[in-house]
Amino acid sequence: MKMKTFLQRYTTHFVVIVAVLGMYWTTRLPVLGKMELRGLTGQFQFTPSALPELDHLERKSVRDVHPDLAHVSAWISAMGAAVALHDLDGDGLDNDLCYVDPRVDRVIVGPVPEQADRFAPFTLDPPASLHYDPKTMAPTGCVPGDYNEDGRIDVLVYYWGRPPVVFLNRGGDGLGPDRFAARDVAPGDQRWNTAALTTADVDGDGHVDLIVGNYFPDGARPLDADGENRETMQDSMSHACNGGRNRVLLWAGATSGDAPTLRYVDAGDVFDADVAQGWTLAIGAADLDGDLLPELYFSNDFGPDRLLHNRSEPGAVKFALLAGRKTITVPNSKVLGRDSFKGMGVDFGDMNGDGLLDIYVSNIAAEWALHESHFMWVSTGRPELMAEGVAPYVDQSEPMGLSRSGWGWESRLADFDNDGVLEAVQATGFVRGHTDRWPELHELALANDALVKAPASWFELRPGDDLSGHDPNCFFVKSANGRYHDIADELGLGGPMLTRGIATADVDGDGDLDMAMANQWASSVFYRNDAVQAGAFLGLRLLLPVAGTSAETTVVQAGLDPHAAGRPAIGATAAVCLPDGRTLVGQVDGGNGFAGVRSPRLHFGLGAVGATRMLEIELRWRDDRGGTHRQALQLRPGWHTVLLASAPSDTTADQGIEE
């Protein structure tokens, strides 16, 4: 009798173990055959080049940090690399780099490597008048944009240790540091520790605002090696809400000229406390319900991500917190707004062809270590549910093959071979060394929250220690069965790099997207796209009139006109109807993600569409008075510069463009 009971009990245990292992192994990414692999990789080819560097600057490999944090200096030093691609010199091409190199703790502006003769690289440094202290502050990202609406591209830089600074572009011949005038966006004596920043017209008044995501608490001095204050870490590994306050700064006016000005107003407490003080690492802003007001996605470390429905009016910012619907078959961590993962990236793209944007989010998904999951929040097709407080998204990362990789950072969606299907690129890796510290991190993760926030309770993580330091970056491509496969190694992109940011742009105007990757404590890299079998493309450079001017009609011209007077129409949307019945959608990006900023120009892969085929395109946008517009165009493949009308509002028109 006892033997029978023993066998029944342990047979049940054995069956459960086998079932769990079976589920694990059957859900792992299937191995591709050589022919299938060759079919996925054949249309992609990239040529790498190191980003320009300033050799006269002294390099370091770890930051000086507050004494309370000295034993975790490698952890505190694991962020800071960032990169953006834009047109700073006004030549019509997004061939200018702005990037942060933590080895020198400086913001560097330079040409893409293969156009190095255009101008000499230089740094953007805040002047002494802005009370910048390089011993206790460091740049963590840069977001190019036209902040004073004069038609020139400026550079906003954000920091650990102080509020952001905008370097306003005064124009003139050549491109160098004297061309830029530094201006505060908030009182410079405040202590912010910003990890992410994006721009969008939050309140619908027609002007671009700032959404600032802060990490360490306001007032914290993590980079002050002589600091006497007491420092603190997150107050939980799964629902921390003691981070720096996230802010919306509303545009309040600007001027241009030799002494340009710029003013923002803090919108105040527009977020609930647990939203405002999450440890935010990435921010996404996109119109998800079709009203031309951007919803916000906060990708948070140590706690739930937050999706906010925008219910603002000009001058009055208001958001409602959204959450996904829980079902009996879905765990909490796979329900939007209920996860406890370590969010570190966010991007938008239509992954299932329903004409609605989906949301791609990086977390930590390291096998045999901390195996959370990345997210692919796919729209359910019910955006109207946002009015009821529901996030109409379900996670499809596992069936799509995008749930697993490693310690993820930037997540980026783009069509690199112009076939009309988005690829997914992901930055990975944390701290590289020789001593594995995963066991100690596991211990910390199981500790009481009251201990976690005390730096003294943390294990040592110094130079030489390792946490996912050899993860390869990922380049996911969709196969015929609808599942994505990582082919980074086959393309020469997967070598271990501690990558943080990914920026994309067509830097040479040839119709395919190039990219740059910002690496921590190593040279950053530009990848020229040399795809030999790329399909046709449609590129849209959508502009709004500069301050003080207006356009009664929408004007379209072929190509990338360097003399076109306008500012990027951040938040404008485009829908492109393909001959096969599919509709491609995109929105002008104001800096979404973690540490990489793509070009604001819209790029659509068209596949086998002929060069003379006219395409139906619908544009929607807000003008500088907040008026909404809708216009239909007919355009052939190629690049087009479009100056959007600013009056009257609520217009609908058709325009055929014969070139």
XYZ file of C-alpha atoms in Angstrom:
659
model
C 0.000 0.000 0.000
C 2.792 2.362 0.954
C 4.681 1.492 -2.236
C 1.562 2.233 -4.335
C 1.112 5.609 -2.656
C 4.794 6.392 -3.175
C 4.611 5.527 -6.874
C 1.410 7.517 -7.367
C 2.866 10.581 -5.670
C 6.194 10.630 -7.443
C 4.792 9.517 -10.787
C 2.571 12.593 -10.649
C 5.579 14.775 -9.847
C 7.531 13.214 -12.697
C 4.689 13.798 -15.169
C 4.424 17.439 -14.102
C 8.181 17.966 -14.517
C 8.172 16.328 -17.942
C 5.173 18.428 -18.984
C 6.825 21.665 -17.885
C 10.081 20.797 -19.642
C 8.122 19.765 -22.703
C 6.344 23.109 -22.791
C 9.692 24.875 -22.414
C 11.453 23.024 -25.193
C 8.500 23.096 -27.582
C 8.179 26.869 -27.219
C 11.863 27.527 -27.847
C 12.655 29.109 -31.183
C 12.777 26.384 -33.857
C 16.088 25.879 -35.592
C 16.054 26.960 -39.220
C 17.421 24.785 -41.969
C 20.232 26.095 -44.156
C 17.909 26.872 -47.060
C 15.433 28.712 -44.845
C 18.247 30.637 -43.180
C 19.722 31.604 -46.540
C 16.308 32.809 -47.641
C 15.994 35.129 -44.648
C 19.522 36.517 -44.732
C 19.986 36.980 -48.477
C 18.221 40.332 -48.711
C 20.211 42.022 -45.927
C 23.743 43.388 -45.940
C 25.358 45.956 -43.639
C 28.808 47.565 -43.666
C 30.039 48.721 -40.216
C 32.140 51.790 -39.416
C 33.161 53.185 -36.038
C 31.591 56.508 -35.075
C 33.972 59.486 -35.054
C 35.865 59.944 -31.796
C 37.813 62.792 -30.236
C 41.221 61.379 -29.375
C 42.313 64.367 -27.295
C 39.736 63.538 -24.609
C 40.788 61.273 -21.764
C 38.874 57.975 -21.700
C 37.678 56.036 -18.690
C 35.980 52.667 -18.233
C 33.888 53.307 -15.132
C 32.379 56.409 -13.569
C 33.275 58.034 -10.290
C 30.187 57.536 -8.150
C 28.829 58.498 -4.749
C 30.621 56.779 -1.819
C 27.403 54.949 -0.873
C 27.413 53.387 -4.351
C 31.125 52.704 -4.809
C 30.712 48.938 -4.351
C 28.183 48.885 -7.241
C 30.075 51.294 -9.481
C 29.729 48.974 -12.499
C 25.933 48.957 -12.066
C 25.745 52.752 -11.800
C 28.072 53.011 -14.825
C 26.042 50.672 -17.024
C 24.041 53.421 -18.772
C 24.802 56.593 -20.668
C 25.606 55.624 -24.263
C 23.099 57.144 -26.694
C 22.819 58.067 -30.377
C 20.610 60.055 -32.750
C 20.549 60.629 -36.507
C 19.214 63.867 -38.027
C 19.925 66.710 -40.454
C 21.770 69.320 -38.396
C 23.530 71.133 -41.216
C 20.494 71.538 -43.473
C 21.808 69.618 -46.485
C 18.573 67.654 -46.830
C 20.000 64.352 -45.545
C 19.834 62.799 -42.069
C 23.575 62.217 -42.147
C 24.556 63.951 -38.895
C 25.219 62.112 -35.654
C 24.638 63.249 -32.124
C 25.806 60.722 -29.579
C 26.937 60.320 -25.981
C 30.221 58.540 -25.323
C 30.410 57.615 -21.599
C 34.161 57.049 -21.887
C 34.540 60.828 -22.110
C 31.099 61.827 -20.710
C 30.533 64.222 -23.586
C 27.985 64.794 -26.317
C 29.670 64.510 -29.711
C 28.261 65.871 -32.966
C 29.786 64.578 -36.169
C 29.064 63.361 -39.699
C 28.370 59.724 -40.409
C 31.755 57.981 -40.837
C 31.714 57.717 -44.613
C 31.157 61.470 -44.968
C 33.849 62.500 -42.508
C 35.095 65.361 -44.682
C 31.897 67.410 -44.333
C 32.843 68.913 -40.954
C 35.030 68.126 -37.951
C 33.394 66.410 -34.969
C 32.850 68.628 -31.921
C 31.289 68.503 -28.464
C 28.245 70.287 -27.098
C 29.050 71.440 -23.576
C 26.861 73.583 -21.313
C 28.547 76.906 -20.459
C 29.590 77.826 -16.932
C 26.633 80.210 -16.762
C 24.293 77.190 -16.648
C 26.082 75.819 -13.567
C 27.138 72.573 -15.190
C 29.499 70.506 -13.042
C 31.195 67.692 -15.015
C 32.365 66.107 -11.755
C 28.815 65.394 -10.577
C 26.824 65.437 -13.827
C 26.939 63.517 -17.099
C 24.949 63.484 -20.338
C 22.731 60.440 -20.891
C 21.006 61.205 -24.198
C 20.365 63.676 -27.025
C 17.182 64.392 -28.981
C 17.524 66.591 -32.096
C 14.472 68.654 -33.047
C 13.280 72.140 -33.980
C 12.509 73.425 -30.494
C 12.072 77.126 -31.330
C 10.213 76.418 -34.600
C 12.562 78.412 -36.855
C 13.278 75.664 -39.384
C 16.718 74.763 -38.003
C 17.390 71.545 -36.122
C 18.502 72.045 -32.526
C 19.842 69.477 -30.052
C 18.337 68.750 -26.649
C 20.662 66.978 -24.217
C 19.520 65.354 -20.990
C 21.654 64.435 -17.998
C 22.081 62.677 -14.713
C 22.546 65.507 -12.235
C 20.531 68.404 -13.734
C 17.548 69.220 -16.016
C 17.946 69.042 -19.812
C 19.622 71.730 -21.903
C 18.587 72.721 -25.439
C 21.343 73.841 -27.803
C 19.507 76.151 -30.226
C 20.826 76.234 -33.782
C 21.536 79.837 -34.787
C 22.426 78.952 -38.387
C 25.370 80.232 -40.374
C 28.093 78.661 -42.450
C 29.573 75.340 -41.421
C 28.651 73.229 -38.437
C 30.485 73.688 -35.150
C 29.915 74.435 -31.473
C 29.683 78.203 -32.051
C 26.538 77.636 -34.048
C 24.593 76.532 -30.951
C 23.291 78.565 -27.994
C 22.619 76.621 -24.778
C 19.325 77.254 -22.963
C 17.801 75.716 -19.832
C 14.348 74.125 -20.031
C 13.962 74.173 -16.216
C 15.875 75.851 -13.385
C 19.434 74.536 -13.602
C 19.892 74.242 -9.842
C 17.443 71.321 -9.677
C 18.768 67.759 -9.495
C 17.154 65.501 -12.088
C 18.533 62.146 -13.209
C 16.987 61.705 -16.638
C 17.174 58.363 -18.438
C 14.700 58.989 -21.271
C 13.066 61.910 -23.050
C 10.738 62.150 -26.020
C 8.847 64.998 -27.652
C 5.206 65.215 -28.730
C 2.319 67.652 -28.838
C 0.855 66.427 -25.563
C -1.997 68.941 -25.172
C -2.905 69.370 -28.837
C -2.057 73.065 -29.105
C 0.143 72.567 -32.168
C 3.508 72.892 -30.397
C 5.885 70.146 -29.359
C 6.229 69.472 -25.633
C 8.777 67.461 -23.631
C 8.031 64.226 -21.775
C 10.859 63.617 -19.307
C 11.505 60.237 -17.696
C 13.683 60.341 -14.583
C 15.421 57.405 -12.933
C 17.167 58.069 -9.604
C 15.115 60.216 -7.193
C 15.098 63.982 -7.644
C 17.921 65.451 -5.603
C 19.988 62.251 -5.732
C 23.677 62.656 -6.594
C 24.773 59.218 -7.878
C 27.770 60.719 -9.739
C 29.057 62.849 -6.868
C 32.187 61.049 -5.646
C 32.463 63.490 -2.737
C 28.782 63.427 -1.843
C 27.822 63.583 1.806
C 24.095 63.003 1.395
C 22.593 59.541 1.824
C 21.810 57.762 -1.439
C 19.051 55.228 -1.987
C 18.239 52.566 -4.544
C 14.801 51.419 -5.713
C 12.380 50.502 -2.928
C 11.325 47.265 -4.636
C 12.542 44.902 -7.335
C 9.015 44.529 -8.731
C 6.924 47.630 -7.905
C 9.371 50.448 -7.166
C 7.835 53.934 -7.005
C 10.520 56.084 -5.389
C 12.245 57.165 -8.612
C 12.614 60.685 -9.945
C 9.387 62.469 -10.923
C 8.368 62.071 -14.545
C 7.360 65.390 -16.054
C 5.542 67.012 -18.949
C 7.022 70.374 -19.940
C 4.645 72.387 -22.132
C 6.047 74.616 -24.886
C 5.417 78.243 -23.919
C 7.135 80.278 -26.620
C 10.450 80.884 -28.353
C 12.406 83.262 -30.544
C 15.226 82.779 -33.050
C 18.208 84.822 -34.198
C 21.641 85.404 -32.693
C 20.222 85.334 -29.151
C 17.389 82.769 -29.379
C 15.093 82.079 -26.435
C 12.939 79.153 -25.414
C 10.458 78.670 -22.587
C 8.635 75.676 -21.119
C 6.138 75.403 -18.271
C 5.952 72.352 -16.023
C 2.445 70.898 -16.421
C 2.518 69.901 -12.737
C 1.229 66.705 -11.145
C -0.404 65.206 -14.225
C 0.528 61.618 -13.288
C -0.553 59.508 -10.334
C 2.239 58.944 -7.806
C 3.027 55.379 -8.894
C 3.243 56.552 -12.522
C 5.146 59.733 -11.777
C 7.849 58.023 -9.716
C 8.528 54.774 -11.485
C 12.175 54.152 -12.392
C 11.614 55.036 -16.038
C 14.113 53.919 -18.674
C 12.199 54.450 -21.929
C 9.261 56.535 -23.125
C 7.044 56.173 -26.168
C 4.518 58.723 -27.424
C 2.132 57.778 -30.231
C -1.490 58.358 -31.175
C -3.070 54.957 -30.599
C -6.767 55.853 -30.865
C -6.830 58.192 -33.864
C -7.489 61.576 -32.236
C -4.027 63.047 -32.962
C -3.264 63.236 -29.241
C -0.312 61.023 -28.228
C -0.757 58.246 -25.719
C 2.270 57.686 -23.471
C 4.033 54.433 -22.669
C 6.453 54.445 -19.720
C 8.818 51.454 -19.783
C 9.863 51.100 -16.159
C 12.689 49.293 -14.453
C 11.713 47.347 -11.298
C 7.968 47.570 -11.808
C 4.931 47.702 -14.078
C 5.049 49.559 -17.351
C 2.347 52.231 -17.733
C 0.171 53.041 -20.757
C -1.687 56.347 -20.448
C -4.685 57.450 -22.499
C -4.378 61.108 -23.491
C -7.482 63.168 -22.639
C -5.797 66.582 -22.731
C -6.933 69.935 -24.079
C -4.696 72.885 -24.974
C -3.006 74.034 -21.788
C -4.706 71.339 -19.674
C -2.890 67.997 -19.555
C -4.916 64.985 -18.465
C -4.190 61.262 -18.687
C -6.066 58.127 -17.673
C -4.182 54.970 -16.687
C -4.952 51.957 -18.885
C -4.631 48.282 -17.998
C -5.071 45.128 -20.025
C -7.839 42.660 -19.297
C -6.861 39.673 -17.184
C -8.014 36.231 -18.260
C -7.679 32.891 -16.504
C -5.085 31.635 -18.992
C -2.839 34.706 -18.911
C -0.491 35.422 -15.971
C -0.405 38.926 -14.504
C 3.036 39.610 -15.939
C 1.634 39.157 -19.441
C -1.126 41.729 -18.906
C -0.249 45.297 -19.881
C 0.135 47.424 -16.772
C 0.409 44.484 -14.379
C 3.907 43.186 -15.098
C 6.785 43.255 -12.645
C 9.522 43.120 -15.271
C 12.493 45.389 -15.985
C 11.326 47.540 -18.896
C 14.162 49.109 -20.900
C 12.878 49.947 -24.376
C 9.740 50.781 -26.364
C 8.856 51.278 -30.015
C 5.727 51.297 -32.187
C 4.884 49.584 -35.457
C 2.084 47.659 -37.139
C 3.154 44.039 -36.776
C -0.055 42.259 -37.818
C -1.204 44.443 -40.721
C -4.423 45.725 -39.180
C -3.531 49.399 -39.638
C -3.029 49.963 -35.888
C 0.268 50.456 -34.088
C 1.566 47.686 -31.825
C 4.111 48.137 -29.021
C 7.504 46.395 -28.808
C 9.124 46.442 -25.351
C 12.467 45.114 -24.094
C 12.832 43.546 -20.657
C 15.289 40.960 -19.349
C 14.931 37.499 -20.867
C 18.211 35.786 -20.038
C 17.971 31.988 -20.116
C 19.110 30.223 -16.945
C 19.346 33.633 -15.229
C 16.422 36.087 -15.096
C 14.034 34.764 -17.716
C 11.236 37.309 -17.828
C 9.970 38.046 -21.334
C 10.080 40.812 -23.878
C 6.676 42.133 -24.912
C 4.990 42.476 -28.249
C 1.737 44.157 -27.315
C -0.457 43.512 -30.365
C -3.591 45.595 -30.795
C -6.910 43.778 -30.406
C -8.464 46.176 -32.925
C -10.583 47.870 -30.246
C -8.953 51.275 -29.580
C -12.322 52.628 -28.436
C -11.893 50.596 -25.230
C -9.312 53.143 -24.063
C -12.215 55.435 -23.166
C -13.238 52.745 -20.651
C -9.758 52.459 -19.109
C -8.841 49.285 -20.993
C -5.495 48.779 -22.734
C -6.621 46.926 -25.901
C -3.444 44.897 -26.327
C -2.372 41.295 -25.802
C 1.190 40.022 -25.629
C 2.118 37.912 -28.659
C 5.879 37.903 -28.122
C 6.168 34.150 -27.575
C 4.211 32.891 -30.614
C 5.902 35.575 -32.741
C 9.387 34.495 -31.587
C 10.256 37.846 -29.972
C 9.994 36.961 -26.279
C 13.560 35.734 -25.669
C 17.070 37.032 -26.207
C 18.939 38.366 -23.177
C 19.304 41.542 -21.114
C 17.455 43.883 -23.482
C 17.683 47.654 -23.899
C 16.576 49.535 -27.002
C 13.881 47.849 -29.086
C 13.511 49.172 -32.626
C 11.100 48.317 -35.465
C 12.020 49.202 -39.063
C 11.830 47.826 -42.604
C 15.444 47.376 -43.725
C 14.814 45.450 -46.957
C 11.767 47.435 -48.156
C 9.485 44.412 -48.414
C 6.671 46.033 -46.429
C 7.331 43.897 -43.322
C 9.031 45.313 -40.230
C 12.188 43.823 -38.760
C 12.868 43.988 -35.004
C 16.310 45.053 -33.774
C 17.281 44.824 -30.127
C 20.210 46.071 -28.064
C 21.423 43.732 -25.316
C 24.016 43.241 -22.570
C 24.653 44.804 -19.164
C 28.093 44.583 -17.508
C 31.010 42.711 -19.066
C 33.690 41.032 -17.004
C 34.987 37.663 -15.868
C 33.211 37.003 -12.550
C 29.580 35.972 -12.943
C 27.376 37.877 -10.478
C 24.023 36.308 -11.335
C 23.893 34.269 -8.084
C 24.289 37.452 -6.033
C 21.647 39.239 -8.092
C 19.247 36.374 -7.525
C 19.803 36.692 -3.779
C 19.106 40.399 -3.921
C 15.940 39.843 -5.938
C 14.606 37.626 -3.148
C 15.422 40.111 -0.399
C 12.872 42.127 1.540
C 12.036 45.414 -0.182
C 13.038 47.301 2.947
C 16.587 46.062 2.392
C 16.750 46.519 -1.379
C 16.587 50.291 -1.214
C 19.619 50.444 1.081
C 22.826 50.475 -1.018
C 24.712 48.709 1.784
C 22.558 45.600 1.256
C 23.658 45.277 -2.368
C 26.325 42.859 -3.559
C 29.545 44.128 -5.094
C 29.468 44.862 -8.809
C 32.696 46.496 -9.870
C 34.797 46.474 -13.052
C 35.720 42.870 -13.789
C 32.337 41.492 -12.741
C 29.832 40.198 -15.297
C 26.059 40.277 -15.727
C 24.923 39.261 -19.228
C 28.067 40.898 -20.516
C 28.308 38.674 -23.581
C 24.749 38.805 -24.908
C 24.604 39.285 -28.690
C 22.457 41.996 -30.236
C 19.434 40.724 -32.144
C 18.097 41.253 -35.667
C 14.738 39.501 -35.951
C 13.275 38.758 -39.396
C 9.819 37.385 -40.114
C 9.700 33.982 -41.805
C 7.004 32.573 -44.074
C 5.178 30.966 -41.138
C 4.814 34.331 -39.375
C 7.428 33.688 -36.695
C 10.472 35.913 -36.236
C 14.025 34.533 -36.208
C 17.240 36.197 -35.048
C 19.788 36.285 -37.893
C 22.165 38.868 -36.367
C 25.111 36.461 -36.347
C 24.694 35.661 -40.025
C 24.683 39.398 -40.820
C 27.721 40.213 -38.671
C 25.594 42.225 -36.239
C 25.419 39.839 -33.305
C 28.902 40.068 -31.796
C 28.797 40.853 -28.066
C 28.498 44.594 -27.553
C 27.038 46.393 -24.558
C 24.624 48.277 -26.793
C 22.153 50.807 -25.412
C 20.650 52.921 -28.212
C 19.696 52.277 -31.843
C 19.033 55.091 -34.329
C 17.770 54.626 -37.886
C 17.703 56.933 -40.921
C 18.307 56.921 -44.660
C 21.550 58.879 -44.386
C 22.409 58.909 -48.096
C 18.932 59.248 -49.579
C 19.132 55.948 -51.474
C 15.862 54.628 -50.092
C 17.037 52.061 -47.540
C 17.431 52.578 -43.798
C 20.874 52.712 -42.217
C 21.436 52.519 -38.466
C 23.786 53.466 -35.652
C 24.285 51.626 -32.366
C 25.539 53.308 -29.206
C 27.790 51.074 -27.115
C 28.697 51.408 -23.448
C 32.441 51.604 -22.692
C 33.394 50.862 -26.312
C 33.322 52.443 -29.738
C 29.858 52.982 -31.158
C 29.100 51.774 -34.679
C 27.333 52.984 -37.815
C 25.912 50.345 -40.181
C 25.417 51.352 -43.799
C 22.617 49.390 -45.448
C 23.945 47.753 -48.609
C 20.953 45.523 -49.342
C 21.183 44.431 -52.965
C 17.642 43.084 -53.278
C 15.743 45.844 -51.498
C 12.241 46.602 -52.745
C 10.765 49.945 -53.685
C 10.096 52.537 -50.985
C 8.082 55.628 -50.185
C 9.722 58.305 -48.051
C 7.821 61.254 -46.590
C 9.486 64.298 -45.103
C 6.479 65.927 -43.436
C 6.989 69.569 -42.431
C 4.919 72.247 -40.718
C 5.476 75.947 -41.499
C 8.064 77.715 -39.350
C 6.991 80.200 -36.687
C 5.334 83.305 -38.072
C 4.345 81.752 -41.393
C 1.453 79.657 -42.638
C 0.536 77.538 -45.647
C -3.000 77.538 -46.996
C -2.457 74.424 -49.086
C -0.304 71.337 -48.811
C 2.692 71.485 -51.138
C 4.433 68.312 -52.297
C 7.643 68.024 -54.243
C 9.771 65.061 -55.189
C 13.058 64.490 -53.400
C 14.638 65.842 -50.229
C 14.820 69.582 -50.825
C 17.488 71.087 -48.516
C 15.910 74.514 -49.008
C 12.416 73.507 -47.867
C 11.415 75.812 -45.007
C 9.635 73.894 -42.286
C 9.883 72.005 -39.024
C 9.297 68.256 -38.550
C 5.582 67.569 -38.098
C 6.000 65.505 -34.924
C 2.936 63.284 -34.425
C 1.625 63.540 -37.992
C 0.346 60.212 -39.334
C 0.414 58.567 -42.757
C -1.434 55.568 -44.176
C -0.204 54.110 -47.478
C -2.481 51.822 -49.512
C -0.586 49.116 -51.426
C -1.835 47.493 -54.633
C -2.215 44.137 -52.852
C -4.759 45.646 -50.441
C -2.446 46.100 -47.464
C -2.219 49.430 -45.656
C 1.067 50.591 -44.121
C 0.927 53.107 -41.272
C 3.475 55.352 -39.577
C 3.781 58.403 -37.349
C 6.459 61.081 -37.212
C 8.622 60.140 -34.219
C 9.809 62.754 -31.727
C 12.394 60.610 -29.940
C 10.674 57.425 -28.733
C 12.646 54.716 -26.977
C 15.520 54.469 -24.530
C 18.787 55.872 -25.892
C 18.341 55.954 -29.655
C 16.526 58.561 -31.761
C 15.450 57.730 -35.314
C 14.946 60.239 -38.101
C 11.525 61.928 -38.028
C 11.088 61.139 -41.722
C 8.619 58.365 -42.527
C 9.894 55.367 -44.487
C 7.683 52.662 -45.994
C 8.932 49.558 -47.789
C 6.759 48.789 -50.823
C 8.113 45.471 -52.061
C 7.635 44.889 -55.796
C 5.616 48.073 -56.474
C 6.668 49.634 -59.776
C 8.478 52.971 -59.912
C 5.612 54.684 -61.760
C 2.768 53.251 -59.718
C 0.658 55.957 -58.053
C -0.072 55.197 -54.402
C -3.004 56.414 -52.321
C -1.800 58.107 -49.143
C -3.793 59.653 -46.321
C -2.126 62.219 -44.066
C -3.440 63.548 -40.752
C -1.853 66.259 -38.614
C -2.318 69.221 -36.262
C -1.253 72.725 -37.237
C 0.360 75.320 -34.956
C -3.047 76.380 -33.615
C -4.133 72.843 -32.786
C -6.417 72.520 -35.814
C -6.718 69.015 -37.239
C -6.276 68.180 -40.902
C -6.854 65.195 -43.144
C -5.648 65.039 -46.724
C -5.411 62.390 -49.426
C -2.477 62.371 -51.826
C -1.370 60.289 -54.772
C 2.381 59.794 -54.940
C 4.849 57.606 -56.756
C 7.579 55.682 -54.880
C 10.628 57.652 -53.766
C 11.332 60.509 -51.393
C 8.904 63.425 -51.153
C 9.050 66.656 -49.164
C 5.584 67.706 -47.992
C 4.823 71.134 -46.511
C 1.564 70.638 -44.632
C -1.218 73.197 -44.674
C -1.819 75.197 -41.508
C -5.251 76.655 -42.367
C -8.167 76.137 -42.361
C -8.586 73.408 -39.748
C -10.548 70.151 -40.129
C -9.891 69.991 -43.858
C -10.281 67.083 -46.221
C -8.812 67.238 -49.713
C -7.402 65.131 -52.522
C -4.242 65.995 -54.325
C -2.679 64.095 -57.186
C 1.013 64.639 -57.725
C 2.288 64.131 -61.244
C 6.053 64.398 -61.424
